[in-house]
Amino acid sequence: DLYYCRHNGWLSKELKALQHDFEGMMARGEQECSSRHYEHITENSMLAVYLPALLRGQPTEDEARYIGDWTCAMGNAACDMAYCAYSFCELPDGTIGRYGDCEGWDPVMGMPA
């Protein structure tokens, strides 16, 4: 999930600021999906991209973006965007941290913006 979040740009301060704003996150998810092309995606085409990435242990950037498109095809990316903003952070050394690895993370408040 951490690569999926990074490659889709869902670790931003903007999204972290929306973690507790349902309406704001839903609007931002709609905005995100309006810029994507997902009309051609089917469950079978999604699985053809998702399963190899799962077996490999992490997706390529293109695979992660495709799964982000799939999320939009399912209705809205806001839930995944909120999950990413709450759960992961980019660490000073360029790696991705999760939860308590991230400075200031709180189980109720999530990641600091």
PDB file of N, CA and C in Angstrom:
ATOM      1  N   ASP A   1       0.811  -1.209   0.000  1.00  0.00           N
ATOM      2  CA  ASP A   1       0.000   0.000   0.000  1.00  0.00           C
ATOM      3  C   ASP A   1       0.854   1.274   0.000  1.00  0.00           C
ATOM      4  N   LEU A   2       1.998   1.213   0.657  1.00  0.00           N
ATOM      5  CA  LEU A   2       2.785   2.436   0.746  1.00  0.00           C
ATOM      6  C   LEU A   2       3.266   2.905  -0.615  1.00  0.00           C
ATOM      7  N   TYR A   3       3.609   1.980  -1.526  1.00  0.00           N
ATOM      8  CA  TYR A   3       4.023   2.388  -2.870  1.00  0.00           C
ATOM      9  C   TYR A   3       2.831   2.879  -3.682  1.00  0.00           C
ATOM     10  N   TYR A   4       1.704   2.230  -3.500  1.00  0.00           N
ATOM     11  CA  TYR A   4       0.459   2.663  -4.135  1.00  0.00           C
ATOM     12  C   TYR A   4       0.159   4.108  -3.737  1.00  0.00           C
ATOM     13  N   CYS A   5       0.298   4.394  -2.461  1.00  0.00           N
ATOM     14  CA  CYS A   5       0.032   5.744  -1.965  1.00  0.00           C
ATOM     15  C   CYS A   5       1.033   6.751  -2.526  1.00  0.00           C
ATOM     16  N   ARG A   6       2.313   6.393  -2.486  1.00  0.00           N
ATOM     17  CA  ARG A   6       3.346   7.311  -2.984  1.00  0.00           C
ATOM     18  C   ARG A   6       3.163   7.589  -4.472  1.00  0.00           C
ATOM     19  N   HIS A   7       3.010   6.534  -5.265  1.00  0.00           N
ATOM     20  CA  HIS A   7       2.947   6.700  -6.715  1.00  0.00           C
ATOM     21  C   HIS A   7       1.691   7.441  -7.169  1.00  0.00           C
ATOM     22  N   ASN A   8       0.664   7.435  -6.355  1.00  0.00           N
ATOM     23  CA  ASN A   8      -0.543   8.187  -6.702  1.00  0.00           C
ATOM     24  C   ASN A   8      -0.528   9.607  -6.140  1.00  0.00           C
ATOM     25  N   GLY A   9       0.520   9.955  -5.414  1.00  0.00           N
ATOM     26  CA  GLY A   9       0.631  11.313  -4.875  1.00  0.00           C
ATOM     27  C   GLY A   9      -0.250  11.559  -3.671  1.00  0.00           C
ATOM     28  N   TRP A  10      -0.579  10.491  -2.941  1.00  0.00           N
ATOM     29  CA  TRP A  10      -1.539  10.609  -1.855  1.00  0.00           C
ATOM     30  C   TRP A  10      -0.894  10.681  -0.474  1.00  0.00           C
ATOM     31  N   LEU A  11       0.367  11.164  -0.436  1.00  0.00           N
ATOM     32  CA  LEU A  11       1.043  11.403   0.836  1.00  0.00           C
ATOM     33  C   LEU A  11       1.250  12.897   1.076  1.00  0.00           C
ATOM     34  N   SER A  12       0.546  13.718   0.350  1.00  0.00           N
ATOM     35  CA  SER A  12       0.762  15.162   0.383  1.00  0.00           C
ATOM     36  C   SER A  12       0.245  15.811   1.669  1.00  0.00           C
ATOM     37  N   LYS A  13       0.804  16.953   1.980  1.00  0.00           N
ATOM     38  CA  LYS A  13       0.332  17.743   3.131  1.00  0.00           C
ATOM     39  C   LYS A  13      -1.120  18.158   2.932  1.00  0.00           C
ATOM     40  N   GLU A  14      -1.485  18.439   1.690  1.00  0.00           N
ATOM     41  CA  GLU A  14      -2.873  18.816   1.381  1.00  0.00           C
ATOM     42  C   GLU A  14      -3.840  17.736   1.851  1.00  0.00           C
ATOM     43  N   LEU A  15      -3.529  16.477   1.555  1.00  0.00           N
ATOM     44  CA  LEU A  15      -4.425  15.390   1.948  1.00  0.00           C
ATOM     45  C   LEU A  15      -4.371  15.129   3.445  1.00  0.00           C
ATOM     46  N   LYS A  16      -3.213  15.283   4.043  1.00  0.00           N
ATOM     47  CA  LYS A  16      -3.110  15.113   5.498  1.00  0.00           C
ATOM     48  C   LYS A  16      -3.989  16.142   6.210  1.00  0.00           C
ATOM     49  N   ALA A  17      -4.089  17.336   5.662  1.00  0.00           N
ATOM     50  CA  ALA A  17      -4.936  18.373   6.247  1.00  0.00           C
ATOM     51  C   ALA A  17      -6.421  18.044   6.124  1.00  0.00           C
ATOM     52  N   LEU A  18      -6.779  17.148   5.213  1.00  0.00           N
ATOM     53  CA  LEU A  18      -8.184  16.778   4.999  1.00  0.00           C
ATOM     54  C   LEU A  18      -8.589  15.496   5.730  1.00  0.00           C
ATOM     55  N   GLN A  19      -7.692  14.907   6.524  1.00  0.00           N
ATOM     56  CA  GLN A  19      -7.979  13.616   7.172  1.00  0.00           C
ATOM     57  C   GLN A  19      -9.270  13.604   7.980  1.00  0.00           C
ATOM     58  N   HIS A  20      -9.634  14.716   8.569  1.00  0.00           N
ATOM     59  CA  HIS A  20     -10.821  14.784   9.425  1.00  0.00           C
ATOM     60  C   HIS A  20     -11.910  15.664   8.818  1.00  0.00           C
ATOM     61  N   ASP A  21     -11.848  15.841   7.505  1.00  0.00           N
ATOM     62  CA  ASP A  21     -12.818  16.660   6.778  1.00  0.00           C
ATOM     63  C   ASP A  21     -13.447  15.791   5.691  1.00  0.00           C
ATOM     64  N   PHE A  22     -14.522  15.096   6.049  1.00  0.00           N
ATOM     65  CA  PHE A  22     -15.148  14.152   5.129  1.00  0.00           C
ATOM     66  C   PHE A  22     -15.556  14.823   3.825  1.00  0.00           C
ATOM     67  N   GLU A  23     -16.269  15.924   3.913  1.00  0.00           N
ATOM     68  CA  GLU A  23     -16.741  16.614   2.705  1.00  0.00           C
ATOM     69  C   GLU A  23     -15.569  17.096   1.858  1.00  0.00           C
ATOM     70  N   GLY A  24     -14.551  17.653   2.521  1.00  0.00           N
ATOM     71  CA  GLY A  24     -13.375  18.125   1.799  1.00  0.00           C
ATOM     72  C   GLY A  24     -12.637  16.996   1.097  1.00  0.00           C
ATOM     73  N   MET A  25     -12.498  15.863   1.784  1.00  0.00           N
ATOM     74  CA  MET A  25     -11.808  14.720   1.184  1.00  0.00           C
ATOM     75  C   MET A  25     -12.630  14.144   0.040  1.00  0.00           C
ATOM     76  N   MET A  26     -13.941  14.078   0.186  1.00  0.00           N
ATOM     77  CA  MET A  26     -14.783  13.583  -0.902  1.00  0.00           C
ATOM     78  C   MET A  26     -14.656  14.484  -2.132  1.00  0.00           C
ATOM     79  N   ALA A  27     -14.660  15.789  -1.920  1.00  0.00           N
ATOM     80  CA  ALA A  27     -14.512  16.721  -3.036  1.00  0.00           C
ATOM     81  C   ALA A  27     -13.145  16.559  -3.695  1.00  0.00           C
ATOM     82  N   ARG A  28     -12.117  16.385  -2.885  1.00  0.00           N
ATOM     83  CA  ARG A  28     -10.763  16.213  -3.433  1.00  0.00           C
ATOM     84  C   ARG A  28     -10.668  14.885  -4.186  1.00  0.00           C
ATOM     85  N   GLY A  29     -11.351  13.850  -3.712  1.00  0.00           N
ATOM     86  CA  GLY A  29     -11.387  12.575  -4.417  1.00  0.00           C
ATOM     87  C   GLY A  29     -12.076  12.699  -5.765  1.00  0.00           C
ATOM     88  N   GLU A  30     -13.164  13.442  -5.812  1.00  0.00           N
ATOM     89  CA  GLU A  30     -13.858  13.680  -7.081  1.00  0.00           C
ATOM     90  C   GLU A  30     -12.958  14.438  -8.049  1.00  0.00           C
ATOM     91  N   GLN A  31     -12.246  15.425  -7.517  1.00  0.00           N
ATOM     92  CA  GLN A  31     -11.309  16.190  -8.345  1.00  0.00           C
ATOM     93  C   GLN A  31     -10.218  15.269  -8.901  1.00  0.00           C
ATOM     94  N   GLU A  32      -9.686  14.426  -8.056  1.00  0.00           N
ATOM     95  CA  GLU A  32      -8.649  13.474  -8.475  1.00  0.00           C
ATOM     96  C   GLU A  32      -9.167  12.580  -9.600  1.00  0.00           C
ATOM     97  N   CYS A  33     -10.353  12.053  -9.424  1.00  0.00           N
ATOM     98  CA  CYS A  33     -10.896  11.122 -10.411  1.00  0.00           C
ATOM     99  C   CYS A  33     -11.277  11.815 -11.718  1.00  0.00           C
ATOM    100  N   SER A  34     -11.597  13.087 -11.656  1.00  0.00           N
ATOM    101  CA  SER A  34     -11.974  13.797 -12.884  1.00  0.00           C
ATOM    102  C   SER A  34     -10.793  13.951 -13.840  1.00  0.00           C
ATOM    103  N   SER A  35      -9.572  13.801 -13.338  1.00  0.00           N
ATOM    104  CA  SER A  35      -8.386  13.944 -14.189  1.00  0.00           C
ATOM    105  C   SER A  35      -7.848  12.597 -14.671  1.00  0.00           C
ATOM    106  N   ARG A  36      -8.539  11.521 -14.354  1.00  0.00           N
ATOM    107  CA  ARG A  36      -8.067  10.181 -14.718  1.00  0.00           C
ATOM    108  C   ARG A  36      -8.926   9.576 -15.817  1.00  0.00           C
ATOM    109  N   HIS A  37      -8.362   8.571 -16.484  1.00  0.00           N
ATOM    110  CA  HIS A  37      -9.073   7.885 -17.570  1.00  0.00           C
ATOM    111  C   HIS A  37      -9.273   6.432 -17.152  1.00  0.00           C
ATOM    112  N   TYR A  38     -10.482   6.123 -16.742  1.00  0.00           N
ATOM    113  CA  TYR A  38     -10.733   4.793 -16.181  1.00  0.00           C
ATOM    114  C   TYR A  38     -11.941   4.093 -16.797  1.00  0.00           C
ATOM    115  N   GLU A  39     -12.513   4.672 -17.820  1.00  0.00           N
ATOM    116  CA  GLU A  39     -13.725   4.119 -18.404  1.00  0.00           C
ATOM    117  C   GLU A  39     -13.517   2.720 -18.971  1.00  0.00           C
ATOM    118  N   HIS A  40     -12.297   2.394 -19.379  1.00  0.00           N
ATOM    119  CA  HIS A  40     -11.989   1.119 -20.027  1.00  0.00           C
ATOM    120  C   HIS A  40     -11.667  -0.005 -19.038  1.00  0.00           C
ATOM    121  N   ILE A  41     -11.554   0.308 -17.762  1.00  0.00           N
ATOM    122  CA  ILE A  41     -11.097  -0.677 -16.787  1.00  0.00           C
ATOM    123  C   ILE A  41     -12.228  -1.637 -16.420  1.00  0.00           C
ATOM    124  N   THR A  42     -11.892  -2.913 -16.442  1.00  0.00           N
ATOM    125  CA  THR A  42     -12.812  -3.953 -15.989  1.00  0.00           C
ATOM    126  C   THR A  42     -12.168  -4.656 -14.798  1.00  0.00           C
ATOM    127  N   GLU A  43     -12.929  -5.486 -14.136  1.00  0.00           N
ATOM    128  CA  GLU A  43     -12.355  -6.242 -13.020  1.00  0.00           C
ATOM    129  C   GLU A  43     -11.210  -7.134 -13.506  1.00  0.00           C
ATOM    130  N   ASN A  44     -11.396  -7.752 -14.657  1.00  0.00           N
ATOM    131  CA  ASN A  44     -10.342  -8.627 -15.185  1.00  0.00           C
ATOM    132  C   ASN A  44      -9.081  -7.851 -15.529  1.00  0.00           C
ATOM    133  N   SER A  45      -9.232  -6.674 -16.134  1.00  0.00           N
ATOM    134  CA  SER A  45      -8.037  -5.893 -16.471  1.00  0.00           C
ATOM    135  C   SER A  45      -7.340  -5.386 -15.212  1.00  0.00           C
ATOM    136  N   MET A  46      -8.115  -5.049 -14.195  1.00  0.00           N
ATOM    137  CA  MET A  46      -7.514  -4.621 -12.926  1.00  0.00           C
ATOM    138  C   MET A  46      -6.736  -5.766 -12.305  1.00  0.00           C
ATOM    139  N   LEU A  47      -7.317  -6.963 -12.273  1.00  0.00           N
ATOM    140  CA  LEU A  47      -6.638  -8.117 -11.680  1.00  0.00           C
ATOM    141  C   LEU A  47      -5.364  -8.486 -12.449  1.00  0.00           C
ATOM    142  N   ALA A  48      -5.376  -8.283 -13.755  1.00  0.00           N
ATOM    143  CA  ALA A  48      -4.189  -8.572 -14.564  1.00  0.00           C
ATOM    144  C   ALA A  48      -3.032  -7.647 -14.209  1.00  0.00           C
ATOM    145  N   VAL A  49      -3.324  -6.487 -13.691  1.00  0.00           N
ATOM    146  CA  VAL A  49      -2.291  -5.544 -13.242  1.00  0.00           C
ATOM    147  C   VAL A  49      -1.979  -5.756 -11.769  1.00  0.00           C
ATOM    148  N   TYR A  50      -3.008  -5.930 -10.967  1.00  0.00           N
ATOM    149  CA  TYR A  50      -2.847  -6.001  -9.512  1.00  0.00           C
ATOM    150  C   TYR A  50      -2.123  -7.263  -9.043  1.00  0.00           C
ATOM    151  N   LEU A  51      -2.509  -8.426  -9.562  1.00  0.00           N
ATOM    152  CA  LEU A  51      -1.963  -9.688  -9.050  1.00  0.00           C
ATOM    153  C   LEU A  51      -0.453  -9.833  -9.272  1.00  0.00           C
ATOM    154  N   PRO A  52       0.082  -9.516 -10.450  1.00  0.00           N
ATOM    155  CA  PRO A  52       1.546  -9.588 -10.592  1.00  0.00           C
ATOM    156  C   PRO A  52       2.283  -8.643  -9.626  1.00  0.00           C
ATOM    157  N   ALA A  53       1.742  -7.454  -9.424  1.00  0.00           N
ATOM    158  CA  ALA A  53       2.358  -6.516  -8.481  1.00  0.00           C
ATOM    159  C   ALA A  53       2.304  -7.071  -7.066  1.00  0.00           C
ATOM    160  N   LEU A  54       1.199  -7.678  -6.715  1.00  0.00           N
ATOM    161  CA  LEU A  54       1.043  -8.280  -5.389  1.00  0.00           C
ATOM    162  C   LEU A  54       2.057  -9.402  -5.185  1.00  0.00           C
ATOM    163  N   LEU A  55       2.203 -10.246  -6.172  1.00  0.00           N
ATOM    164  CA  LEU A  55       3.154 -11.360  -6.078  1.00  0.00           C
ATOM    165  C   LEU A  55       4.610 -10.871  -6.031  1.00  0.00           C
ATOM    166  N   ARG A  56       4.897  -9.779  -6.707  1.00  0.00           N
ATOM    167  CA  ARG A  56       6.238  -9.200  -6.727  1.00  0.00           C
ATOM    168  C   ARG A  56       6.550  -8.476  -5.420  1.00  0.00           C
ATOM    169  N   GLY A  57       5.521  -8.048  -4.698  1.00  0.00           N
ATOM    170  CA  GLY A  57       5.712  -7.376  -3.416  1.00  0.00           C
ATOM    171  C   GLY A  57       5.534  -5.872  -3.463  1.00  0.00           C
ATOM    172  N   GLN A  58       5.541  -5.283  -4.640  1.00  0.00           N
ATOM    173  CA  GLN A  58       5.266  -3.853  -4.778  1.00  0.00           C
ATOM    174  C   GLN A  58       4.959  -3.540  -6.237  1.00  0.00           C
ATOM    175  N   PRO A  59       4.116  -2.539  -6.446  1.00  0.00           N
ATOM    176  CA  PRO A  59       3.763  -2.179  -7.819  1.00  0.00           C
ATOM    177  C   PRO A  59       4.793  -1.226  -8.423  1.00  0.00           C
ATOM    178  N   THR A  60       4.859  -1.246  -9.749  1.00  0.00           N
ATOM    179  CA  THR A  60       5.572  -0.183 -10.450  1.00  0.00           C
ATOM    180  C   THR A  60       4.720   1.080 -10.347  1.00  0.00           C
ATOM    181  N   GLU A  61       5.275   2.200 -10.747  1.00  0.00           N
ATOM    182  CA  GLU A  61       4.482   3.436 -10.721  1.00  0.00           C
ATOM    183  C   GLU A  61       3.271   3.311 -11.635  1.00  0.00           C
ATOM    184  N   ASP A  62       3.454   2.758 -12.822  1.00  0.00           N
ATOM    185  CA  ASP A  62       2.328   2.601 -13.751  1.00  0.00           C
ATOM    186  C   ASP A  62       1.255   1.679 -13.182  1.00  0.00           C
ATOM    187  N   GLU A  63       1.665   0.592 -12.553  1.00  0.00           N
ATOM    188  CA  GLU A  63       0.692  -0.326 -11.949  1.00  0.00           C
ATOM    189  C   GLU A  63      -0.065   0.358 -10.820  1.00  0.00           C
ATOM    190  N   ALA A  64       0.646   1.090  -9.984  1.00  0.00           N
ATOM    191  CA  ALA A  64      -0.004   1.793  -8.867  1.00  0.00           C
ATOM    192  C   ALA A  64      -1.004   2.819  -9.382  1.00  0.00           C
ATOM    193  N   ARG A  65      -0.628   3.547 -10.426  1.00  0.00           N
ATOM    194  CA  ARG A  65      -1.541   4.546 -10.995  1.00  0.00           C
ATOM    195  C   ARG A  65      -2.773   3.852 -11.601  1.00  0.00           C
ATOM    196  N   TYR A  66      -2.578   2.712 -12.225  1.00  0.00           N
ATOM    197  CA  TYR A  66      -3.697   1.969 -12.801  1.00  0.00           C
ATOM    198  C   TYR A  66      -4.670   1.538 -11.709  1.00  0.00           C
ATOM    199  N   ILE A  67      -4.143   1.068 -10.592  1.00  0.00           N
ATOM    200  CA  ILE A  67      -5.010   0.676  -9.485  1.00  0.00           C
ATOM    201  C   ILE A  67      -5.695   1.908  -8.896  1.00  0.00           C
ATOM    202  N   GLY A  68      -5.021   3.052  -8.907  1.00  0.00           N
ATOM    203  CA  GLY A  68      -5.676   4.302  -8.516  1.00  0.00           C
ATOM    204  C   GLY A  68      -6.825   4.633  -9.460  1.00  0.00           C
ATOM    205  N   ASP A  69      -6.612   4.387 -10.749  1.00  0.00           N
ATOM    206  CA  ASP A  69      -7.691   4.576 -11.726  1.00  0.00           C
ATOM    207  C   ASP A  69      -8.859   3.638 -11.415  1.00  0.00           C
ATOM    208  N   TRP A  70      -8.535   2.398 -11.061  1.00  0.00           N
ATOM    209  CA  TRP A  70      -9.565   1.422 -10.695  1.00  0.00           C
ATOM    210  C   TRP A  70     -10.388   1.941  -9.517  1.00  0.00           C
ATOM    211  N   THR A  71      -9.715   2.526  -8.542  1.00  0.00           N
ATOM    212  CA  THR A  71     -10.414   3.081  -7.383  1.00  0.00           C
ATOM    213  C   THR A  71     -11.417   4.136  -7.831  1.00  0.00           C
ATOM    214  N   CYS A  72     -11.009   4.959  -8.789  1.00  0.00           N
ATOM    215  CA  CYS A  72     -11.933   5.957  -9.331  1.00  0.00           C
ATOM    216  C   CYS A  72     -13.092   5.290 -10.073  1.00  0.00           C
ATOM    217  N   ALA A  73     -12.794   4.233 -10.814  1.00  0.00           N
ATOM    218  CA  ALA A  73     -13.846   3.518 -11.541  1.00  0.00           C
ATOM    219  C   ALA A  73     -14.886   2.941 -10.585  1.00  0.00           C
ATOM    220  N   MET A  74     -14.459   2.656  -9.355  1.00  0.00           N
ATOM    221  CA  MET A  74     -15.373   2.106  -8.350  1.00  0.00           C
ATOM    222  C   MET A  74     -16.211   3.199  -7.682  1.00  0.00           C
ATOM    223  N   GLY A  75     -15.934   4.463  -7.990  1.00  0.00           N
ATOM    224  CA  GLY A  75     -16.781   5.535  -7.466  1.00  0.00           C
ATOM    225  C   GLY A  75     -16.049   6.780  -7.029  1.00  0.00           C
ATOM    226  N   ASN A  76     -14.995   6.649  -6.226  1.00  0.00           N
ATOM    227  CA  ASN A  76     -14.280   7.824  -5.722  1.00  0.00           C
ATOM    228  C   ASN A  76     -13.009   7.332  -5.027  1.00  0.00           C
ATOM    229  N   ALA A  77     -11.941   8.072  -5.154  1.00  0.00           N
ATOM    230  CA  ALA A  77     -10.662   7.687  -4.541  1.00  0.00           C
ATOM    231  C   ALA A  77     -10.504   8.232  -3.128  1.00  0.00           C
ATOM    232  N   ALA A  78     -11.488   8.949  -2.615  1.00  0.00           N
ATOM    233  CA  ALA A  78     -11.340   9.639  -1.329  1.00  0.00           C
ATOM    234  C   ALA A  78     -10.996   8.705  -0.174  1.00  0.00           C
ATOM    235  N   CYS A  79     -11.592   7.540  -0.099  1.00  0.00           N
ATOM    236  CA  CYS A  79     -11.301   6.631   1.019  1.00  0.00           C
ATOM    237  C   CYS A  79      -9.846   6.178   0.987  1.00  0.00           C
ATOM    238  N   ASP A  80      -9.354   5.819  -0.196  1.00  0.00           N
ATOM    239  CA  ASP A  80      -7.952   5.416  -0.300  1.00  0.00           C
ATOM    240  C   ASP A  80      -7.030   6.593  -0.015  1.00  0.00           C
ATOM    241  N   MET A  81      -7.395   7.763  -0.469  1.00  0.00           N
ATOM    242  CA  MET A  81      -6.587   8.956  -0.223  1.00  0.00           C
ATOM    243  C   MET A  81      -6.503   9.245   1.274  1.00  0.00           C
ATOM    244  N   ALA A  82      -7.618   9.114   1.982  1.00  0.00           N
ATOM    245  CA  ALA A  82      -7.634   9.340   3.427  1.00  0.00           C
ATOM    246  C   ALA A  82      -6.797   8.283   4.146  1.00  0.00           C
ATOM    247  N   TYR A  83      -6.931   7.039   3.723  1.00  0.00           N
ATOM    248  CA  TYR A  83      -6.130   5.950   4.302  1.00  0.00           C
ATOM    249  C   TYR A  83      -4.639   6.227   4.126  1.00  0.00           C
ATOM    250  N   CYS A  84      -4.243   6.632   2.943  1.00  0.00           N
ATOM    251  CA  CYS A  84      -2.832   6.932   2.676  1.00  0.00           C
ATOM    252  C   CYS A  84      -2.344   8.093   3.535  1.00  0.00           C
ATOM    253  N   ALA A  85      -3.122   9.151   3.596  1.00  0.00           N
ATOM    254  CA  ALA A  85      -2.724  10.334   4.369  1.00  0.00           C
ATOM    255  C   ALA A  85      -2.608  10.010   5.854  1.00  0.00           C
ATOM    256  N   TYR A  86      -3.466   9.158   6.369  1.00  0.00           N
ATOM    257  CA  TYR A  86      -3.459   8.774   7.781  1.00  0.00           C
ATOM    258  C   TYR A  86      -2.301   7.825   8.114  1.00  0.00           C
ATOM    259  N   SER A  87      -1.980   6.921   7.201  1.00  0.00           N
ATOM    260  CA  SER A  87      -1.123   5.778   7.515  1.00  0.00           C
ATOM    261  C   SER A  87       0.355   5.935   7.194  1.00  0.00           C
ATOM    262  N   PHE A  88       0.702   6.747   6.204  1.00  0.00           N
ATOM    263  CA  PHE A  88       2.073   6.757   5.700  1.00  0.00           C
ATOM    264  C   PHE A  88       2.648   8.167   5.647  1.00  0.00           C
ATOM    265  N   CYS A  89       3.994   8.226   5.647  1.00  0.00           N
ATOM    266  CA  CYS A  89       4.693   9.499   5.495  1.00  0.00           C
ATOM    267  C   CYS A  89       5.982   9.268   4.726  1.00  0.00           C
ATOM    268  N   GLU A  90       6.484  10.320   4.126  1.00  0.00           N
ATOM    269  CA  GLU A  90       7.796  10.250   3.497  1.00  0.00           C
ATOM    270  C   GLU A  90       8.821  10.673   4.537  1.00  0.00           C
ATOM    271  N   LEU A  91       9.795   9.808   4.775  1.00  0.00           N
ATOM    272  CA  LEU A  91      10.826  10.062   5.775  1.00  0.00           C
ATOM    273  C   LEU A  91      11.967  10.876   5.157  1.00  0.00           C
ATOM    274  N   PRO A  92      12.758  11.541   5.995  1.00  0.00           N
ATOM    275  CA  PRO A  92      13.836  12.385   5.481  1.00  0.00           C
ATOM    276  C   PRO A  92      14.817  11.655   4.554  1.00  0.00           C
ATOM    277  N   ASP A  93      14.986  10.354   4.730  1.00  0.00           N
ATOM    278  CA  ASP A  93      15.927   9.613   3.873  1.00  0.00           C
ATOM    279  C   ASP A  93      15.295   9.137   2.563  1.00  0.00           C
ATOM    280  N   GLY A  94      14.024   9.543   2.307  1.00  0.00           N
ATOM    281  CA  GLY A  94      13.358   9.203   1.061  1.00  0.00           C
ATOM    282  C   GLY A  94      12.541   7.927   1.112  1.00  0.00           C
ATOM    283  N   THR A  95      12.633   7.187   2.210  1.00  0.00           N
ATOM    284  CA  THR A  95      11.818   5.986   2.347  1.00  0.00           C
ATOM    285  C   THR A  95      10.434   6.371   2.855  1.00  0.00           C
ATOM    286  N   ILE A  96       9.564   5.393   2.909  1.00  0.00           N
ATOM    287  CA  ILE A  96       8.200   5.631   3.381  1.00  0.00           C
ATOM    288  C   ILE A  96       8.041   4.993   4.749  1.00  0.00           C
ATOM    289  N   GLY A  97       7.573   5.789   5.701  1.00  0.00           N
ATOM    290  CA  GLY A  97       7.287   5.273   7.030  1.00  0.00           C
ATOM    291  C   GLY A  97       5.807   5.024   7.182  1.00  0.00           C
ATOM    292  N   ARG A  98       5.477   4.267   8.200  1.00  0.00           N
ATOM    293  CA  ARG A  98       4.062   4.024   8.485  1.00  0.00           C
ATOM    294  C   ARG A  98       3.809   4.228   9.971  1.00  0.00           C
ATOM    295  N   TYR A  99       2.677   4.783  10.263  1.00  0.00           N
ATOM    296  CA  TYR A  99       2.219   5.002  11.633  1.00  0.00           C
ATOM    297  C   TYR A  99       3.321   5.570  12.528  1.00  0.00           C
ATOM    298  N   GLY A 100       3.722   4.839  13.557  1.00  0.00           N
ATOM    299  CA  GLY A 100       4.660   5.336  14.553  1.00  0.00           C
ATOM    300  C   GLY A 100       6.056   5.638  14.035  1.00  0.00           C
ATOM    301  N   ASP A 101       6.383   5.197  12.812  1.00  0.00           N
ATOM    302  CA  ASP A 101       7.666   5.575  12.208  1.00  0.00           C
ATOM    303  C   ASP A 101       7.697   7.067  11.893  1.00  0.00           C
ATOM    304  N   CYS A 102       6.539   7.671  11.804  1.00  0.00           N
ATOM    305  CA  CYS A 102       6.404   9.050  11.333  1.00  0.00           C
ATOM    306  C   CYS A 102       6.294  10.007  12.514  1.00  0.00           C
ATOM    307  N   GLU A 103       7.123  11.030  12.499  1.00  0.00           N
ATOM    308  CA  GLU A 103       7.135  12.000  13.590  1.00  0.00           C
ATOM    309  C   GLU A 103       5.773  12.679  13.730  1.00  0.00           C
ATOM    310  N   GLY A 104       5.240  12.638  14.924  1.00  0.00           N
ATOM    311  CA  GLY A 104       3.981  13.312  15.216  1.00  0.00           C
ATOM    312  C   GLY A 104       2.731  12.498  14.941  1.00  0.00           C
ATOM    313  N   TRP A 105       2.876  11.259  14.440  1.00  0.00           N
ATOM    314  CA  TRP A 105       1.684  10.455  14.155  1.00  0.00           C
ATOM    315  C   TRP A 105       0.943  10.150  15.453  1.00  0.00           C
ATOM    316  N   ASP A 106      -0.370  10.200  15.386  1.00  0.00           N
ATOM    317  CA  ASP A 106      -1.230   9.940  16.520  1.00  0.00           C
ATOM    318  C   ASP A 106      -2.344   8.995  16.077  1.00  0.00           C
ATOM    319  N   PRO A 107      -2.680   7.970  16.876  1.00  0.00           N
ATOM    320  CA  PRO A 107      -3.702   7.022  16.430  1.00  0.00           C
ATOM    321  C   PRO A 107      -5.084   7.639  16.231  1.00  0.00           C
ATOM    322  N   VAL A 108      -5.368   8.744  16.865  1.00  0.00           N
ATOM    323  CA  VAL A 108      -6.654   9.416  16.671  1.00  0.00           C
ATOM    324  C   VAL A 108      -6.560  10.495  15.595  1.00  0.00           C
ATOM    325  N   MET A 109      -5.513  11.288  15.642  1.00  0.00           N
ATOM    326  CA  MET A 109      -5.385  12.422  14.732  1.00  0.00           C
ATOM    327  C   MET A 109      -4.683  12.077  13.423  1.00  0.00           C
ATOM    328  N   GLY A 110      -3.980  10.950  13.370  1.00  0.00           N
ATOM    329  CA  GLY A 110      -3.284  10.562  12.153  1.00  0.00           C
ATOM    330  C   GLY A 110      -1.968  11.297  11.982  1.00  0.00           C
ATOM    331  N   MET A 111      -1.614  11.534  10.736  1.00  0.00           N
ATOM    332  CA  MET A 111      -0.362  12.218  10.419  1.00  0.00           C
ATOM    333  C   MET A 111      -0.541  13.721  10.573  1.00  0.00           C
ATOM    334  N   PRO A 112       0.474  14.357  11.123  1.00  0.00           N
ATOM    335  CA  PRO A 112       0.397  15.819  11.173  1.00  0.00           C
ATOM    336  C   PRO A 112       0.509  16.406   9.760  1.00  0.00           C
ATOM    337  N   ALA A 113      -0.215  17.480   9.540  1.00  0.00           N
ATOM    338  CA  ALA A 113      -0.136  18.151   8.246  1.00  0.00           C
ATOM    339  C   ALA A 113       1.073  19.033   8.262  1.00  0.00           C
TER     340      ALA A 113
END
